[in-house]
PDB file of C-alpha atoms in Angstrom:
ATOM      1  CA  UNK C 519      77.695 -19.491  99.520  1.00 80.00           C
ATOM      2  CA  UNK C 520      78.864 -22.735  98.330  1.00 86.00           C
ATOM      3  CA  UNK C 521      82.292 -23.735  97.567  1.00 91.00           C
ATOM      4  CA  UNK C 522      82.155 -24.288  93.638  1.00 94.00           C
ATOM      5  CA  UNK C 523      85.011 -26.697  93.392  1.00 96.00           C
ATOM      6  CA  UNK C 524      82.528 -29.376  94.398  1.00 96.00           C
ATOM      7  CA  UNK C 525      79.997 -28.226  91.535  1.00 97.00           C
ATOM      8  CA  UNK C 526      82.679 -28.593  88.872  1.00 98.00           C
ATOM      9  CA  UNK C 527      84.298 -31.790  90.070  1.00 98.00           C
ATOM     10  CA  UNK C 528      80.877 -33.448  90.092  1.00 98.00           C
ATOM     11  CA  UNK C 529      79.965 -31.555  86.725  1.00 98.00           C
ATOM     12  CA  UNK C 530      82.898 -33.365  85.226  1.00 98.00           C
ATOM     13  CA  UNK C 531      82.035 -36.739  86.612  1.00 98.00           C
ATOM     14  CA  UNK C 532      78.870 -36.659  85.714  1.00 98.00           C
ATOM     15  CA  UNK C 533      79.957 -35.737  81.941  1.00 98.00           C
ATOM     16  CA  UNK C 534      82.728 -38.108  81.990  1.00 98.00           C
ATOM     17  CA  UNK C 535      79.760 -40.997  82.706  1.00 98.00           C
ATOM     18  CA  UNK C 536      78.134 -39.775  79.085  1.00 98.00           C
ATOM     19  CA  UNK C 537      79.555 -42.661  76.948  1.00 98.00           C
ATOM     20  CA  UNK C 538      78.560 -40.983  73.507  1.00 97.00           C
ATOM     21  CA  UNK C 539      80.248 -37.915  75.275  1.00 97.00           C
ATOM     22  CA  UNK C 540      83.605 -40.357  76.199  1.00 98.00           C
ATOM     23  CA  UNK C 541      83.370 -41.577  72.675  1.00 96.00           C
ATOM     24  CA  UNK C 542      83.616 -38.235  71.068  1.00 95.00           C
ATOM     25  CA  UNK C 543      86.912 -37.930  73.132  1.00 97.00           C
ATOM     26  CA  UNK C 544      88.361 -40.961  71.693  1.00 95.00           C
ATOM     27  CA  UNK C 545      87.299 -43.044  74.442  1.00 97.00           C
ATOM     28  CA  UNK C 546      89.173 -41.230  77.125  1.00 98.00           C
ATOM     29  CA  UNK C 547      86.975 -40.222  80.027  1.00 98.00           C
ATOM     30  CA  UNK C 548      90.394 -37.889  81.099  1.00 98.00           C
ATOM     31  CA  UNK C 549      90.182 -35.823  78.012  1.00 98.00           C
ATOM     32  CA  UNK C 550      87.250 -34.372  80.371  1.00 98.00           C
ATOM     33  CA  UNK C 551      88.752 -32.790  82.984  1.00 98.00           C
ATOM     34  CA  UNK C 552      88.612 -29.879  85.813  1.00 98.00           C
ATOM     35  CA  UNK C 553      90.796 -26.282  85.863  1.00 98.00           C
ATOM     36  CA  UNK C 554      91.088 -24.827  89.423  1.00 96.00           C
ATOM     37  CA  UNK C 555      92.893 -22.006  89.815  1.00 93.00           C
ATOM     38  CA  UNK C 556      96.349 -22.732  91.753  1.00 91.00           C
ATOM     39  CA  UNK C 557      98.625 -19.714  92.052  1.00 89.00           C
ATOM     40  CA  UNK C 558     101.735 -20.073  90.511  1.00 85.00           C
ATOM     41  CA  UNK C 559     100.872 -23.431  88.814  1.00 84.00           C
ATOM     42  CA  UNK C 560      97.631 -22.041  87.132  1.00 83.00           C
ATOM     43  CA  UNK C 561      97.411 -18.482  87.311  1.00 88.00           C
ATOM     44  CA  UNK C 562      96.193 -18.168  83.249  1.00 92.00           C
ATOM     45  CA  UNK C 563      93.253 -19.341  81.575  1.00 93.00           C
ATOM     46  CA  UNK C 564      93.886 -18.187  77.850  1.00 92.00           C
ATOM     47  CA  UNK C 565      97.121 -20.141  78.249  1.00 91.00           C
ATOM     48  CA  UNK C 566      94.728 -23.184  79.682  1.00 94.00           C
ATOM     49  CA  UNK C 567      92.845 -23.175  76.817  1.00 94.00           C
ATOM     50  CA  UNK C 568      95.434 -22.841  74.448  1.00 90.00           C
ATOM     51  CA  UNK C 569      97.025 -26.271  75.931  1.00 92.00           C
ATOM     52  CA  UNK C 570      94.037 -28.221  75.477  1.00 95.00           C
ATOM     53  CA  UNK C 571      94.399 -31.539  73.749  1.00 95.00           C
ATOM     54  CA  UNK C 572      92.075 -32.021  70.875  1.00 94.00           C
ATOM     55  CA  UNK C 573      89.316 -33.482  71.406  1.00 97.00           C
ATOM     56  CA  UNK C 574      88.558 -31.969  74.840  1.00 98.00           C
ATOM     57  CA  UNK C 575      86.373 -30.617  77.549  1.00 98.00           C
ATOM     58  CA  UNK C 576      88.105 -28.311  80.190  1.00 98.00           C
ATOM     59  CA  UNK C 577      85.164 -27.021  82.910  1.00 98.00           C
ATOM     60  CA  UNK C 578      85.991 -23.875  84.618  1.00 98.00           C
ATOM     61  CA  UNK C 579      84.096 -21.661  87.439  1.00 97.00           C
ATOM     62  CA  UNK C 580      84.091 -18.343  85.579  1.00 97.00           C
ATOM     63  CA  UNK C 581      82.404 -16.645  88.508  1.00 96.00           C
ATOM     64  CA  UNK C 582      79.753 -15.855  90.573  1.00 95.00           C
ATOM     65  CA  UNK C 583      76.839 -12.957  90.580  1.00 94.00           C
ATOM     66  CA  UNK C 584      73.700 -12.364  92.607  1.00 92.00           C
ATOM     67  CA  UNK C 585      69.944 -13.354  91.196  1.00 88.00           C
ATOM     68  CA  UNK C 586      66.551 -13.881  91.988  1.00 84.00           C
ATOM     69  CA  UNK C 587      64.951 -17.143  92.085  1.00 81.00           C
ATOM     70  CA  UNK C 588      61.301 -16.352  92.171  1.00 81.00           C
ATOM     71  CA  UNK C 589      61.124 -13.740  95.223  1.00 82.00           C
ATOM     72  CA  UNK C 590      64.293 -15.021  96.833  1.00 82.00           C
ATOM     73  CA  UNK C 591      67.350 -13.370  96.297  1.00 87.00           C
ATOM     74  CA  UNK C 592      69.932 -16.853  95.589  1.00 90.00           C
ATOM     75  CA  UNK C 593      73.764 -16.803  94.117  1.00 92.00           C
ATOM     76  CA  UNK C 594      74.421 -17.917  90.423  1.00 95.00           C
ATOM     77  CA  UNK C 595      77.807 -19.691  89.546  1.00 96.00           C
ATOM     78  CA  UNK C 596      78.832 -19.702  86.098  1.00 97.00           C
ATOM     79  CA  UNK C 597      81.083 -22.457  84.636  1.00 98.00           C
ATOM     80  CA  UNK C 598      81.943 -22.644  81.328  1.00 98.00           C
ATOM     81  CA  UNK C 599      82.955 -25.692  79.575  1.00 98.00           C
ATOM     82  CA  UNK C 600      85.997 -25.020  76.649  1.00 98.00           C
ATOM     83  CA  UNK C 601      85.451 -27.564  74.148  1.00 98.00           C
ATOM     84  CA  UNK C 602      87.926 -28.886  71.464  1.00 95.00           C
ATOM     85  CA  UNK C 603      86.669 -31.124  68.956  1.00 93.00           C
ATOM     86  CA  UNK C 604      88.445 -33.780  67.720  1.00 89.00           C
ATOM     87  CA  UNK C 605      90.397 -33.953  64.235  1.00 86.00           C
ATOM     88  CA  UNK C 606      88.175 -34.385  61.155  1.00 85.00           C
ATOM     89  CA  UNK C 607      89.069 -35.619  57.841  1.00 84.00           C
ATOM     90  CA  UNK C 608      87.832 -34.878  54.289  1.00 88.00           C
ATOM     91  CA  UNK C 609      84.460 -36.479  53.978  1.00 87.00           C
ATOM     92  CA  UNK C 610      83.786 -36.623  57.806  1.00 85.00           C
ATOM     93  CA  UNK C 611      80.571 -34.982  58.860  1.00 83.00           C
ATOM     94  CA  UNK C 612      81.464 -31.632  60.294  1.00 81.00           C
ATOM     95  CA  UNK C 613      79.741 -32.421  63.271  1.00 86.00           C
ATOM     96  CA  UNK C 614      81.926 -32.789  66.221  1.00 91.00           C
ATOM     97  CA  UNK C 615      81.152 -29.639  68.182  1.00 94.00           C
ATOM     98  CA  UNK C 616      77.302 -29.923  67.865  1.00 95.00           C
ATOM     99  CA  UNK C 617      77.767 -33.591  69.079  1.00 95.00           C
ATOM    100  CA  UNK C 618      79.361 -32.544  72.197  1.00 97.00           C
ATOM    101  CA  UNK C 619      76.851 -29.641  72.950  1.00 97.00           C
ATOM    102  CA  UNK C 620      73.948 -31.795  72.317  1.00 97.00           C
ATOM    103  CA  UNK C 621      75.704 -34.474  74.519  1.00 97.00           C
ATOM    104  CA  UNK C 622      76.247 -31.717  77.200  1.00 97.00           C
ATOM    105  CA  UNK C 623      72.891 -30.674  77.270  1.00 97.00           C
ATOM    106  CA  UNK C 624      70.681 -34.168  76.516  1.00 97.00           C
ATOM    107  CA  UNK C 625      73.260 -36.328  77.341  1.00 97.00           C
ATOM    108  CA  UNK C 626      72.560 -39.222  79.990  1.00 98.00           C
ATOM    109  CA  UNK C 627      75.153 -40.531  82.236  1.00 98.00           C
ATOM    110  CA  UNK C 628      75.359 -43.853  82.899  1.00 96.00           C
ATOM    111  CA  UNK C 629      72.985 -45.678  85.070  1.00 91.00           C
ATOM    112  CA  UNK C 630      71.373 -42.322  85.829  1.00 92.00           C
ATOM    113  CA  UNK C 631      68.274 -42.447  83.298  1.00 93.00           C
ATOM    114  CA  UNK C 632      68.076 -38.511  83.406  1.00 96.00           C
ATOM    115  CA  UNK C 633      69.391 -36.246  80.908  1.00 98.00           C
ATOM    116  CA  UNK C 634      71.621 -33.678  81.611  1.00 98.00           C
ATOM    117  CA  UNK C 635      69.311 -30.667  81.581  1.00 97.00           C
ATOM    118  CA  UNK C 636      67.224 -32.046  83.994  1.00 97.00           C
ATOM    119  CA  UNK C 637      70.232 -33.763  86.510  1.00 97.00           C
ATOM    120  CA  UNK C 638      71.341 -32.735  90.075  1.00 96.00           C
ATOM    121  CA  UNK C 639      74.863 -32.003  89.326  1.00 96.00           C
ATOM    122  CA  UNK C 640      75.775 -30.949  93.241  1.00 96.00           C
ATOM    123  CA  UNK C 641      73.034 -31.226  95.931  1.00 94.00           C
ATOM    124  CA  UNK C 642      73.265 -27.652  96.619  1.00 94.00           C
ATOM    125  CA  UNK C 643      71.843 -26.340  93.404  1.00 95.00           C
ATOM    126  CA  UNK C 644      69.195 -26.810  90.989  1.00 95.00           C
ATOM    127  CA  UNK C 645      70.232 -28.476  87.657  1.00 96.00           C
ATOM    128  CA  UNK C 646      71.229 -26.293  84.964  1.00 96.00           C
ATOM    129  CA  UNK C 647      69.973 -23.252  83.400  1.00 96.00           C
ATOM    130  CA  UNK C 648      69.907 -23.452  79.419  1.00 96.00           C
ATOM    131  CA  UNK C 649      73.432 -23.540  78.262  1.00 97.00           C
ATOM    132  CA  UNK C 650      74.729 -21.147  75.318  1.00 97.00           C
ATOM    133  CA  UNK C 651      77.331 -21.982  72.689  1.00 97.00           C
ATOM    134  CA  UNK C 652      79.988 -19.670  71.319  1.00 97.00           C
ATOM    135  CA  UNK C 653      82.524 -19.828  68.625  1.00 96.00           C
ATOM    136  CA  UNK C 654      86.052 -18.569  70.446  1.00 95.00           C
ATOM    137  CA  UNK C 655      89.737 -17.898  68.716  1.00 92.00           C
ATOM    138  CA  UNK C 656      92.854 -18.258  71.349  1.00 87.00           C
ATOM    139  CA  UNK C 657      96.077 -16.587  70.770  1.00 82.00           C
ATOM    140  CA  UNK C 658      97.107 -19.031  67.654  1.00 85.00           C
ATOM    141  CA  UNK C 659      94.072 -18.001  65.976  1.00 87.00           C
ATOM    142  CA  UNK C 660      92.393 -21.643  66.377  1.00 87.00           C
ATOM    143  CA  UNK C 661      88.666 -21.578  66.588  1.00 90.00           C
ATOM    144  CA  UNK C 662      87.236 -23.424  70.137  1.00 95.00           C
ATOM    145  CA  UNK C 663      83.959 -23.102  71.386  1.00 97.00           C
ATOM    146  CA  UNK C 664      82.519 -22.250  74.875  1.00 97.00           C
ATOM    147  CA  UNK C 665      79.323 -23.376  76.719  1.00 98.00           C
ATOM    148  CA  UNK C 666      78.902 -21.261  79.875  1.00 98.00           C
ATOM    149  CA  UNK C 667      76.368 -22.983  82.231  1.00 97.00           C
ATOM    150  CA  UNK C 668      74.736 -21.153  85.087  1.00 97.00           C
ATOM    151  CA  UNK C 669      73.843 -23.271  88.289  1.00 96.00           C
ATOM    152  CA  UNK C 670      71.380 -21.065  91.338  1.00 95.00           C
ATOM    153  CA  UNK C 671      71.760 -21.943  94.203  1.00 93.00           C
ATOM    154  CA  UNK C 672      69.721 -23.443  96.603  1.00 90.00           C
ATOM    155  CA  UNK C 673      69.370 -21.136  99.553  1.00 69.00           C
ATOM    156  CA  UNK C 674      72.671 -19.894 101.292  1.00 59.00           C
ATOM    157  CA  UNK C 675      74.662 -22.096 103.021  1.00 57.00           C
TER     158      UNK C 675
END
């Protein structure tokens, strides 16, 4: 089983080199950034998510859960990304958050020439299944979305 740190620390390069991506977080490729869990320092996610700057992208490993691939029994890590789209103002297309899944999914880092969906995010795994999105309320009662993102495994390591 792979060490998933790796997977989300190149998942958030990779999405930080989307300049339509960077440019929906006001130009700042940090507004993209990596949670790893780090007892005492980050122990809670709701409260992770509720600190989120606006716009943002937080990527998270949610966990991991046996699959098949074909006949071959393979691991399947879920990350999520926790989006926060950026303010809008009266007569602004209400468009931020399907920007940034669009982006997520069809997006094309720089220099790389292949979009998202079809990219090697960590050499140990197949690119991405089909991503969802889904409308989310944190303890304030704001509205964020979520895009959890499965990656399989290649074999066991």
């Amino acid at each position: 089983m792979i060490d998933t740190s790796g997977l989300v620390d190149n998942l958030v390069a990779l999405l930080r080199d989307i300049p339509e991506l960077v440019e929906e977080m006001g130009g700042d490729p940090e507004r993209i950034f990596a949670y790893h869990d780090q007892y005492p320092k980050r122990a809670s996610l709701p409260h992770a998510i509720h600190q989120m700057p606006a716009p943002s992208i937080m990527a998270v490993w949610q966990g991991t859960t046996p699959g098949a691939f074909g006949d071959f029994d393979v691991w399947k890590h879920e990350v999520t990304l926790f989006l926060r789209a950026r303010e809008t103002f009266d007569g602004d297309p209400p468009t931020p958050y399907y920007r940034m899944f669009r982006l997520i999914w069809k997006g094309v880092p720089a220099g790389s020439g292949v979009a998202m969906n079809n990219t090697t995010v960590h050499a140990s795994f197949y690119p991405m299944d089909v991503p969802s999105i889904l409308r989310r309320t944190d303890g304030e009662g704001l509205d964020y979305f979520e895009v959890p993102t499965t990656f399989t495994e290649i074999g066991d390591d």
